[in-house]
mmCIF file of C-alpha atoms and ligand atoms in Angstrom:
data_model
loop_
_atom_site.group_PDB
_atom_site.id
_atom_site.type_symbol
_atom_site.label_atom_id
_atom_site.label_comp_id
_atom_site.label_asym_id
_atom_site.label_seq_id
_atom_site.Cartn_x
_atom_site.Cartn_y
_atom_site.Cartn_z
ATOM 1 C CA MET A 1 -1.702 45.822 10.481
ATOM 2 C CA SER A 2 -0.365 42.939 8.370
ATOM 3 C CA SER A 3 0.721 39.172 9.053
ATOM 4 C CA SER A 4 3.787 40.239 9.812
ATOM 5 C CA GLY A 5 2.405 42.963 12.651
ATOM 6 C CA LYS A 6 3.700 45.526 10.817
ATOM 7 C CA SER A 7 0.811 47.911 9.520
ATOM 8 C CA PRO A 8 -2.205 48.905 12.170
ATOM 9 C CA LEU A 9 -5.810 48.363 10.722
ATOM 10 C CA SER A 10 -7.087 51.377 9.351
ATOM 11 C CA ARG A 11 -10.417 52.739 8.892
ATOM 12 C CA CYS A 12 -11.143 54.900 6.193
ATOM 13 C CA SER A 13 -11.332 58.502 6.822
ATOM 14 C CA PRO A 14 -13.685 60.585 5.213
ATOM 15 C CA THR A 15 -10.970 62.818 3.173
ATOM 16 C CA ALA A 16 -10.938 63.453 -0.750
ATOM 17 C CA VAL A 17 -11.945 61.124 -3.364
ATOM 18 C CA ARG A 18 -9.222 60.314 -5.875
ATOM 19 C CA ALA A 19 -9.774 59.049 -9.395
ATOM 20 C CA VAL A 20 -9.302 55.740 -9.266
ATOM 21 C CA ILE A 21 -5.946 54.667 -11.157
ATOM 22 C CA HIS A 22 -6.106 51.071 -12.462
ATOM 23 C CA ALA A 23 -8.956 50.134 -14.798
ATOM 24 C CA PRO A 24 -10.672 47.412 -13.069
ATOM 25 C CA VAL A 25 -11.598 44.564 -15.290
ATOM 26 C CA MET A 26 -14.950 43.300 -15.564
ATOM 27 C CA VAL A 27 -16.214 45.010 -12.805
ATOM 28 C CA ARG A 28 -20.249 44.866 -13.969
ATOM 29 C CA GLU A 29 -19.681 41.190 -14.017
ATOM 30 C CA VAL A 30 -17.683 40.683 -10.796
ATOM 31 C CA VAL A 31 -20.082 42.527 -9.198
ATOM 32 C CA ALA A 32 -23.265 40.461 -10.884
ATOM 33 C CA VAL A 33 -21.722 37.109 -9.221
ATOM 34 C CA LEU A 34 -20.291 38.267 -5.766
ATOM 35 C CA VAL A 35 -22.855 40.424 -4.057
ATOM 36 C CA THR A 36 -25.349 38.337 -2.844
ATOM 37 C CA ARG A 37 -26.915 40.389 0.151
ATOM 38 C CA ALA A 38 -27.178 43.772 -0.209
ATOM 39 C CA ASP A 39 -26.044 44.003 3.785
ATOM 40 C CA GLY A 40 -22.967 41.972 3.251
ATOM 41 C CA ARG A 41 -19.631 41.505 4.192
ATOM 42 C CA TYR A 42 -17.186 41.402 1.592
ATOM 43 C CA VAL A 43 -13.537 40.816 0.815
ATOM 44 C CA ASP A 44 -11.343 42.184 -1.615
ATOM 45 C CA GLY A 45 -8.491 40.242 -0.885
ATOM 46 C CA THR A 46 -6.141 42.723 -3.719
ATOM 47 C CA VAL A 47 -8.130 45.734 -3.167
ATOM 48 C CA GLY A 48 -4.975 47.749 -5.696
ATOM 49 C CA ASP A 49 -6.342 50.896 -6.464
ATOM 50 C CA GLY A 50 -10.027 50.527 -5.092
ATOM 51 C CA GLY A 51 -12.354 49.873 -8.329
ATOM 52 C CA HIS A 52 -14.196 46.754 -8.070
ATOM 53 C CA ALA A 53 -13.858 47.569 -4.152
ATOM 54 C CA GLN A 54 -15.875 50.601 -4.930
ATOM 55 C CA ALA A 55 -18.380 49.042 -7.599
ATOM 56 C CA ILE A 56 -19.133 46.711 -4.485
ATOM 57 C CA LEU A 57 -19.743 49.436 -1.772
ATOM 58 C CA ASP A 58 -21.982 51.167 -4.479
ATOM 59 C CA ALA A 59 -23.790 47.861 -5.112
ATOM 60 C CA THR A 60 -24.777 47.253 -1.444
ATOM 61 C CA GLN A 61 -26.671 48.952 1.095
ATOM 62 C CA SER A 62 -24.975 51.494 3.787
ATOM 63 C CA SER A 63 -24.894 48.608 6.378
ATOM 64 C CA SER A 64 -22.440 46.203 4.160
ATOM 65 C CA GLN A 65 -18.918 46.165 5.234
ATOM 66 C CA LEU A 66 -15.730 45.541 2.948
ATOM 67 C CA LEU A 67 -12.726 44.364 4.367
ATOM 68 C CA GLY A 68 -9.571 45.301 1.601
ATOM 69 C CA LEU A 69 -6.183 43.690 1.688
ATOM 70 C CA ASP A 70 -3.061 44.045 -0.326
ATOM 71 C CA ARG A 71 0.653 43.247 -0.258
ATOM 72 C CA ASP A 72 1.591 46.643 -1.175
ATOM 73 C CA PRO A 73 1.107 49.753 0.733
ATOM 74 C CA GLU A 74 1.447 51.890 -2.092
ATOM 75 C CA ALA A 75 -2.019 50.253 -2.993
ATOM 76 C CA LEU A 76 -3.214 50.639 0.232
ATOM 77 C CA ARG A 77 -2.800 54.502 0.392
ATOM 78 C CA ALA A 78 -4.583 54.919 -2.848
ATOM 79 C CA ALA A 79 -7.633 52.466 -1.799
ATOM 80 C CA GLY A 80 -7.619 54.623 1.707
ATOM 81 C CA GLU A 81 -8.069 57.877 -0.732
ATOM 82 C CA ALA A 82 -10.937 56.078 -3.439
ATOM 83 C CA LEU A 83 -12.689 54.797 -0.897
ATOM 84 C CA ALA A 84 -12.415 57.623 1.863
ATOM 85 C CA THR A 85 -16.102 58.587 1.372
ATOM 86 C CA TYR A 86 -17.470 55.582 2.448
ATOM 87 C CA GLY A 87 -16.351 56.041 6.001
ATOM 88 C CA GLU A 88 -16.517 53.305 8.557
ATOM 89 C CA ARG A 89 -18.004 50.611 6.056
ATOM 90 C CA VAL A 90 -14.543 50.000 4.845
ATOM 91 C CA HIS A 91 -11.317 48.501 6.584
ATOM 92 C CA LEU A 92 -8.036 48.590 4.758
ATOM 93 C CA VAL A 93 -5.231 45.894 5.722
ATOM 94 C CA GLN A 94 -1.687 45.178 4.808
ATOM 95 C CA SER A 95 -1.991 41.674 4.421
ATOM 96 C CA ASP A 96 -1.195 38.471 1.733
ATOM 97 C CA PHE A 97 -4.530 37.206 1.126
ATOM 98 C CA ALA A 98 -3.350 33.913 1.965
ATOM 99 C CA ASN A 99 -3.344 35.307 5.790
ATOM 100 C CA LEU A 100 -7.071 36.185 5.531
ATOM 101 C CA ALA A 101 -8.414 33.993 8.474
ATOM 102 C CA ASP A 102 -5.865 35.776 10.814
ATOM 103 C CA VAL A 103 -7.009 39.241 9.815
ATOM 104 C CA LEU A 104 -10.656 38.445 10.172
ATOM 105 C CA PRO A 105 -10.480 38.098 14.064
ATOM 106 C CA GLN A 106 -9.364 41.633 14.180
ATOM 107 C CA LEU A 107 -12.759 42.887 12.813
ATOM 108 C CA GLY A 108 -14.822 40.116 14.482
ATOM 109 C CA TRP A 109 -15.602 38.681 11.901
ATOM 110 C CA GLU A 110 -16.122 34.768 10.959
ATOM 111 C CA ARG A 111 -17.423 34.340 8.031
ATOM 112 C CA VAL A 112 -17.984 36.500 4.668
ATOM 113 C CA ASP A 113 -20.437 36.297 2.078
ATOM 114 C CA GLY A 114 -17.662 36.970 -0.859
ATOM 115 C CA ILE A 115 -14.047 37.083 -1.541
ATOM 116 C CA LEU A 116 -12.726 38.569 -4.639
ATOM 117 C CA LEU A 117 -9.316 37.902 -5.848
ATOM 118 C CA ASP A 118 -8.192 40.212 -8.853
ATOM 119 C CA LEU A 119 -5.023 38.638 -9.114
ATOM 120 C CA GLY A 120 -1.670 40.058 -10.585
ATOM 121 C CA LEU A 121 0.204 43.678 -10.573
ATOM 122 C CA ARG A 122 -1.820 47.008 -10.674
ATOM 123 C CA SER A 123 -1.268 49.419 -13.790
ATOM 124 C CA SER A 124 -0.278 52.365 -11.552
ATOM 125 C CA ALA A 125 2.880 50.011 -10.086
ATOM 126 C CA LEU A 126 3.403 48.878 -13.291
ATOM 127 C CA ASP A 127 4.044 52.378 -14.405
ATOM 128 C CA ASP A 128 6.241 53.487 -11.223
ATOM 129 C CA ALA A 129 9.999 52.567 -12.771
ATOM 130 C CA GLN A 130 10.851 52.392 -8.871
ATOM 131 C CA ARG A 131 9.243 49.686 -8.682
ATOM 132 C CA GLY A 132 11.360 47.553 -11.551
ATOM 133 C CA PHE A 133 7.810 45.377 -12.400
ATOM 134 C CA SER A 134 8.014 46.886 -16.564
ATOM 135 C CA PHE A 135 10.453 45.784 -18.714
ATOM 136 C CA GLN A 136 9.945 49.564 -20.444
ATOM 137 C CA LEU A 137 10.941 51.830 -17.816
ATOM 138 C CA ASP A 138 14.534 51.741 -16.577
ATOM 139 C CA GLY A 139 14.581 51.273 -12.574
ATOM 140 C CA PRO A 140 15.623 49.081 -9.657
ATOM 141 C CA LEU A 141 15.164 45.371 -10.543
ATOM 142 C CA ASP A 142 12.810 45.137 -7.622
ATOM 143 C CA MET A 143 9.139 43.854 -8.290
ATOM 144 C CA ARG A 144 8.249 43.036 -4.582
ATOM 145 C CA PHE A 145 4.736 43.597 -3.890
ATOM 146 C CA ASP A 146 5.735 44.617 -0.095
ATOM 147 C CA PRO A 147 8.816 47.007 -0.611
ATOM 148 C CA TRP A 148 10.051 46.144 2.490
ATOM 149 C CA GLU A 149 9.452 42.269 2.340
ATOM 150 C CA GLY A 150 11.010 39.269 0.543
ATOM 151 C CA THR A 151 14.104 39.349 -1.574
ATOM 152 C CA PRO A 152 14.586 41.711 -4.538
ATOM 153 C CA ALA A 153 14.482 40.161 -8.219
ATOM 154 C CA ARG A 154 18.368 41.625 -8.737
ATOM 155 C CA GLU A 155 19.327 39.214 -5.762
ATOM 156 C CA LEU A 156 17.102 36.313 -6.885
ATOM 157 C CA LEU A 157 18.428 36.662 -10.347
ATOM 158 C CA ARG A 158 21.939 36.038 -9.108
ATOM 159 C CA ARG A 159 21.382 34.363 -6.017
ATOM 160 C CA ILE A 160 19.075 31.351 -7.809
ATOM 161 C CA ASN A 161 20.392 27.705 -9.238
ATOM 162 C CA PRO A 162 20.098 27.113 -12.587
ATOM 163 C CA SER A 163 17.349 24.261 -12.774
ATOM 164 C CA ARG A 164 14.674 26.741 -10.425
ATOM 165 C CA LEU A 165 15.664 29.451 -12.705
ATOM 166 C CA GLU A 166 14.437 27.365 -15.658
ATOM 167 C CA GLN A 167 11.577 25.933 -13.984
ATOM 168 C CA LEU A 168 10.078 29.377 -13.188
ATOM 169 C CA LEU A 169 10.551 30.782 -16.647
ATOM 170 C CA ALA A 170 8.827 27.712 -17.953
ATOM 171 C CA ALA A 171 6.236 28.294 -15.596
ATOM 172 C CA GLY A 172 5.531 31.626 -16.530
ATOM 173 C CA THR A 173 4.206 32.758 -19.504
ATOM 174 C CA THR A 174 6.568 32.927 -22.141
ATOM 175 C CA ARG A 175 6.642 30.043 -25.233
ATOM 176 C CA ALA A 176 10.314 31.153 -26.008
ATOM 177 C CA SER A 177 12.432 28.472 -24.723
ATOM 178 C CA PRO A 178 13.372 28.659 -20.798
ATOM 179 C CA ARG A 179 16.440 26.720 -20.906
ATOM 180 C CA ALA A 180 17.732 29.682 -24.053
ATOM 181 C CA ILE A 181 16.698 32.204 -21.425
ATOM 182 C CA ALA A 182 18.285 30.706 -18.644
ATOM 183 C CA ARG A 183 21.304 30.504 -20.371
ATOM 184 C CA ALA A 184 21.303 34.153 -21.432
ATOM 185 C CA ILE A 185 20.872 35.574 -17.840
ATOM 186 C CA LEU A 186 23.433 32.781 -16.346
ATOM 187 C CA ALA A 187 25.780 34.095 -18.945
ATOM 188 C CA TRP A 188 24.797 37.795 -18.250
ATOM 189 C CA ARG A 189 25.203 37.294 -14.217
ATOM 190 C CA ARG A 190 28.868 35.780 -14.826
ATOM 191 C CA GLN A 191 30.391 39.194 -16.084
ATOM 192 C CA GLU A 192 28.004 42.149 -16.048
ATOM 193 C CA ARG A 193 25.650 43.891 -12.989
ATOM 194 C CA LEU A 194 21.989 42.973 -13.149
ATOM 195 C CA GLU A 195 20.573 46.004 -10.960
ATOM 196 C CA ARG A 196 18.411 47.647 -13.303
ATOM 197 C CA THR A 197 15.232 46.730 -15.430
ATOM 198 C CA SER A 198 17.414 47.757 -18.442
ATOM 199 C CA ASP A 199 20.127 45.526 -17.521
ATOM 200 C CA LEU A 200 18.057 42.483 -17.421
ATOM 201 C CA VAL A 201 16.289 43.608 -21.230
ATOM 202 C CA ALA A 202 20.033 44.010 -22.127
ATOM 203 C CA CYS A 203 20.612 40.529 -20.807
ATOM 204 C CA LEU A 204 17.854 39.234 -22.902
ATOM 205 C CA ARG A 205 18.486 41.193 -25.594
ATOM 206 C CA ARG A 206 22.099 39.920 -25.852
ATOM 207 C CA GLY A 207 21.199 36.123 -25.641
ATOM 208 C CA LEU A 208 18.289 36.065 -27.608
ATOM 209 C CA GLY A 209 19.023 38.322 -29.922
ATOM 210 C CA ARG A 210 15.564 38.587 -32.400
ATOM 211 C CA ARG A 211 13.782 36.597 -30.150
ATOM 212 C CA ALA A 212 13.663 39.320 -27.500
ATOM 213 C CA THR A 213 10.681 40.770 -28.506
ATOM 214 C CA PRO A 214 8.499 42.909 -26.104
ATOM 215 C CA LYS A 215 5.952 40.069 -25.472
ATOM 216 C CA LEU A 216 9.052 37.916 -24.322
ATOM 217 C CA LEU A 217 10.993 40.450 -22.224
ATOM 218 C CA SER A 218 7.131 41.049 -20.895
ATOM 219 C CA SER A 219 6.429 37.554 -19.665
ATOM 220 C CA VAL A 220 10.084 36.914 -18.652
ATOM 221 C CA PHE A 221 9.646 40.277 -16.336
ATOM 222 C CA ALA A 222 6.036 38.525 -15.283
ATOM 223 C CA ALA A 223 7.772 35.130 -14.791
ATOM 224 C CA VAL A 224 10.372 36.445 -12.446
ATOM 225 C CA ARG A 225 7.827 38.783 -10.843
ATOM 226 C CA MET A 226 6.014 35.683 -10.392
ATOM 227 C CA GLU A 227 8.714 34.219 -8.415
ATOM 228 C CA VAL A 228 9.536 36.969 -6.381
ATOM 229 C CA ASN A 229 6.082 37.263 -4.671
ATOM 230 C CA ARG A 230 5.503 33.635 -4.572
ATOM 231 C CA GLU A 231 2.350 34.405 -6.305
ATOM 232 C CA LEU A 232 1.350 30.580 -7.239
ATOM 233 C CA ALA A 233 2.237 29.240 -3.822
ATOM 234 C CA GLY A 234 0.384 31.973 -1.851
ATOM 235 C CA LEU A 235 -2.605 31.379 -4.195
ATOM 236 C CA ASP A 236 -2.352 27.443 -3.463
ATOM 237 C CA ARG A 237 -2.909 28.531 0.591
ATOM 238 C CA ALA A 238 -5.641 31.239 -0.186
ATOM 239 C CA LEU A 239 -7.330 28.526 -1.861
ATOM 240 C CA ALA A 240 -7.136 25.792 0.468
ATOM 241 C CA THR A 241 -8.535 28.377 3.225
ATOM 242 C CA MET A 242 -10.670 30.814 1.779
ATOM 243 C CA PRO A 243 -13.900 28.334 1.154
ATOM 244 C CA GLU A 244 -13.755 27.601 5.033
ATOM 245 C CA ILE A 245 -14.196 31.235 5.755
ATOM 246 C CA LEU A 246 -17.260 31.384 3.026
ATOM 247 C CA GLY A 247 -20.711 31.348 4.556
ATOM 248 C CA THR A 248 -23.010 28.966 3.242
ATOM 249 C CA GLY A 249 -24.173 30.061 -0.073
ATOM 250 C CA GLY A 250 -20.946 32.827 -0.178
ATOM 251 C CA ILE A 251 -19.106 33.252 -3.338
ATOM 252 C CA LEU A 252 -15.441 33.385 -3.984
ATOM 253 C CA CYS A 253 -14.719 35.401 -7.200
ATOM 254 C CA VAL A 254 -11.067 35.464 -8.877
ATOM 255 C CA LEU A 255 -9.800 37.194 -11.772
ATOM 256 C CA SER A 256 -6.506 35.579 -13.394
ATOM 257 C CA TYR A 257 -4.544 36.377 -16.084
ATOM 258 C CA GLN A 258 -2.453 33.316 -16.648
ATOM 259 C CA SER A 259 -2.923 29.754 -17.055
ATOM 260 C CA GLN A 260 -0.783 28.602 -14.279
ATOM 261 C CA GLU A 261 -3.466 30.361 -11.905
ATOM 262 C CA ASP A 262 -6.529 29.628 -13.842
ATOM 263 C CA ARG A 263 -5.764 25.622 -13.793
ATOM 264 C CA ARG A 264 -5.452 26.155 -10.105
ATOM 265 C CA ILE A 265 -8.914 27.930 -9.590
ATOM 266 C CA LYS A 266 -10.692 25.299 -12.169
ATOM 267 C CA GLN A 267 -9.676 22.616 -9.698
ATOM 268 C CA LEU A 268 -11.359 24.016 -6.823
ATOM 269 C CA ARG A 269 -14.943 22.402 -8.026
ATOM 270 C CA ARG A 270 -13.444 19.102 -7.777
ATOM 271 C CA THR A 271 -12.051 19.881 -4.090
ATOM 272 C CA PRO A 272 -14.120 18.342 -1.221
ATOM 273 C CA PHE A 273 -13.895 20.846 1.874
ATOM 274 C CA ARG A 274 -14.698 20.085 5.238
ATOM 275 C CA ASP A 275 -15.653 22.812 7.685
ATOM 276 C CA PRO A 276 -12.989 22.553 10.652
ATOM 277 C CA ARG A 277 -15.219 24.565 12.948
ATOM 278 C CA THR A 278 -18.697 22.425 12.336
ATOM 279 C CA GLY A 279 -17.331 19.645 10.969
ATOM 280 C CA GLU A 280 -19.562 20.162 7.639
ATOM 281 C CA ARG A 281 -18.516 18.926 4.474
ATOM 282 C CA PHE A 282 -19.299 21.164 1.748
ATOM 283 C CA ARG A 283 -18.159 21.698 -2.025
ATOM 284 C CA LEU A 284 -17.319 24.920 -4.004
ATOM 285 C CA ILE A 285 -20.054 24.611 -7.398
ATOM 286 C CA PRO A 286 -19.197 26.840 -10.295
ATOM 287 C CA LEU A 287 -21.618 29.570 -11.066
ATOM 288 C CA GLU A 288 -20.571 28.832 -14.636
ATOM 289 C CA LYS A 289 -19.233 25.927 -16.579
ATOM 290 C CA ARG A 290 -16.494 28.217 -18.496
ATOM 291 C CA PRO A 291 -14.528 30.974 -17.142
ATOM 292 C CA GLN A 292 -15.908 34.342 -18.595
ATOM 293 C CA GLN A 293 -14.139 37.102 -20.160
ATOM 294 C CA ALA A 294 -14.583 40.314 -20.969
ATOM 295 C CA LEU A 295 -16.370 41.863 -23.849
ATOM 296 C CA PRO A 296 -14.302 43.037 -26.629
ATOM 297 C CA GLU A 297 -15.385 46.705 -25.985
ATOM 298 C CA GLU A 298 -14.230 46.711 -22.636
ATOM 299 C CA VAL A 299 -10.698 44.828 -24.306
ATOM 300 C CA ARG A 300 -10.708 48.058 -26.667
ATOM 301 C CA ARG A 301 -10.379 50.041 -23.923
ATOM 302 C CA ASN A 302 -8.429 48.100 -22.098
ATOM 303 C CA ARG A 303 -5.996 45.905 -23.129
ATOM 304 C CA ARG A 304 -5.081 44.186 -19.722
ATOM 305 C CA ALA A 305 -8.887 42.301 -19.800
ATOM 306 C CA ARG A 306 -7.695 40.900 -23.183
ATOM 307 C CA SER A 307 -6.324 37.836 -20.794
ATOM 308 C CA ALA A 308 -8.706 37.938 -17.631
ATOM 309 C CA ARG A 309 -10.726 34.577 -17.014
ATOM 310 C CA LEU A 310 -13.614 35.292 -14.360
ATOM 311 C CA ARG A 311 -14.486 32.352 -12.288
ATOM 312 C CA ALA A 312 -17.202 32.156 -9.595
ATOM 313 C CA PHE A 313 -17.642 29.363 -6.789
ATOM 314 C CA GLN A 314 -20.215 29.229 -4.419
ATOM 315 C CA ARG A 315 -20.475 26.884 -1.100
ATOM 316 C CA VAL A 316 -22.723 24.788 -0.627
ATOM 317 C CA PRO A 317 -23.338 21.972 1.823
ATOM 318 C CA GLU A 318 -22.308 18.848 0.332
ATOM 319 C CA THR A 319 -25.391 16.508 -0.697
ATOM 320 C CA PRO A 320 -25.063 12.606 -1.222
ATOM 321 C CA ALA A 321 -25.818 13.521 -4.848
ATOM 322 C CA SER A 322 -22.908 16.027 -5.321
HETATM 323 C C1 SAM B 1 -4.556 43.796 -10.564
HETATM 324 S S1 SAM B 1 -4.630 44.629 -9.255
HETATM 325 C C2 SAM B 1 -6.000 44.767 -8.404
HETATM 326 C C3 SAM B 1 -6.666 45.879 -8.906
HETATM 327 C C4 SAM B 1 -8.208 46.259 -8.054
HETATM 328 N N1 SAM B 1 -8.745 45.441 -8.336
HETATM 329 C C5 SAM B 1 -8.510 47.376 -8.371
HETATM 330 O O1 SAM B 1 -9.819 47.301 -9.260
HETATM 331 O O2 SAM B 1 -7.899 48.627 -8.598
HETATM 332 C C6 SAM B 1 -3.703 43.438 -7.645
HETATM 333 C C7 SAM B 1 -3.175 43.557 -6.319
HETATM 334 O O3 SAM B 1 -3.220 42.968 -5.796
HETATM 335 C C8 SAM B 1 -2.270 43.217 -4.822
HETATM 336 N N2 SAM B 1 -1.482 41.514 -4.678
HETATM 337 C C9 SAM B 1 -0.733 40.684 -5.191
HETATM 338 N N3 SAM B 1 -0.820 39.443 -4.632
HETATM 339 C C10 SAM B 1 -1.407 39.535 -3.717
HETATM 340 C C11 SAM B 1 -1.599 38.872 -2.416
HETATM 341 N N4 SAM B 1 -0.796 37.696 -2.532
HETATM 342 N N5 SAM B 1 -2.048 39.528 -1.329
HETATM 343 C C12 SAM B 1 -2.560 41.007 -1.322
HETATM 344 N N6 SAM B 1 -2.277 40.970 -2.458
HETATM 345 C C13 SAM B 1 -1.653 40.997 -3.354
HETATM 346 C C14 SAM B 1 -1.236 44.039 -6.298
HETATM 347 O O4 SAM B 1 -0.347 44.584 -5.301
HETATM 348 C C15 SAM B 1 -2.044 44.521 -6.699
HETATM 349 O O5 SAM B 1 -2.063 45.751 -5.840
#
């Protein structure tokens, strides 16, 4: 089942366990803040290859349950294999995490004890040339998390208006001039094909010369991917609705990798919430003042961990003093 009603709600069948491909970031730290009840109900909104989900299941009793969501059907297949041994404790659904409230009734769940979001892309999708996420691999310029939904990057870049293009590049992780990058893309698309990842790389190299460093290419690809998948808009919707799904004392835990995302997550502590079902006023209290970061030894093992920021919040009733 997805929000668009495409894929069925599936329980893991007890088939062989496969090694997890994506090295999950800050697993120990995530489990330490997220798991408050050994028999709880947990949501992994970005289940990916199932690494964090596996750690949550291992840290809880056999009566705990986990709902794993992902927009990417390939991720759900990988998670299904990795989590097969947990059988009926695991439910996997193809859905945007922003639509969690629509998925829960299918399980008969109203509230959950913890929600995890590990934003962005799986390493295994980045390494698949056919998905078009990597500037280092030649493939179709696609970048959709769900290959059956939305507009591929090649079409988006062909049609997007110049000011929006500049805006999305400015909102991305790149520090190079968004105007110069936008000009390079606009000049290229007037004369050349923009079909493959190698076309976008050639376009940036032609327009920016030596400024087209691997760091710049990587950040432009990330900015385009975020626009293709409307990631910031989805995060905004999720952060507005997920707190209502937590039970009192429940935890929302988010791993983010870029400042646009972290800024939004940080704002949660200032937001007053009101439960639409009970009318209760409540807040999300940050468990730590500053975001946690990966230890140097993890960063040495896993480069993806270097930019990770972990923030966790607990739902507490509003008191006159809070
Ligand atoms: C960094 S990976 C998560 C890896 C996972 N924690 C693990 O241990 O393997 C992020 C995953 O979230 C998925 N994703 C990104 N945005 C999403 C969204 N709005 N809703 C659901 N899944 C999303 C991606 O397809 C990707 O598989």
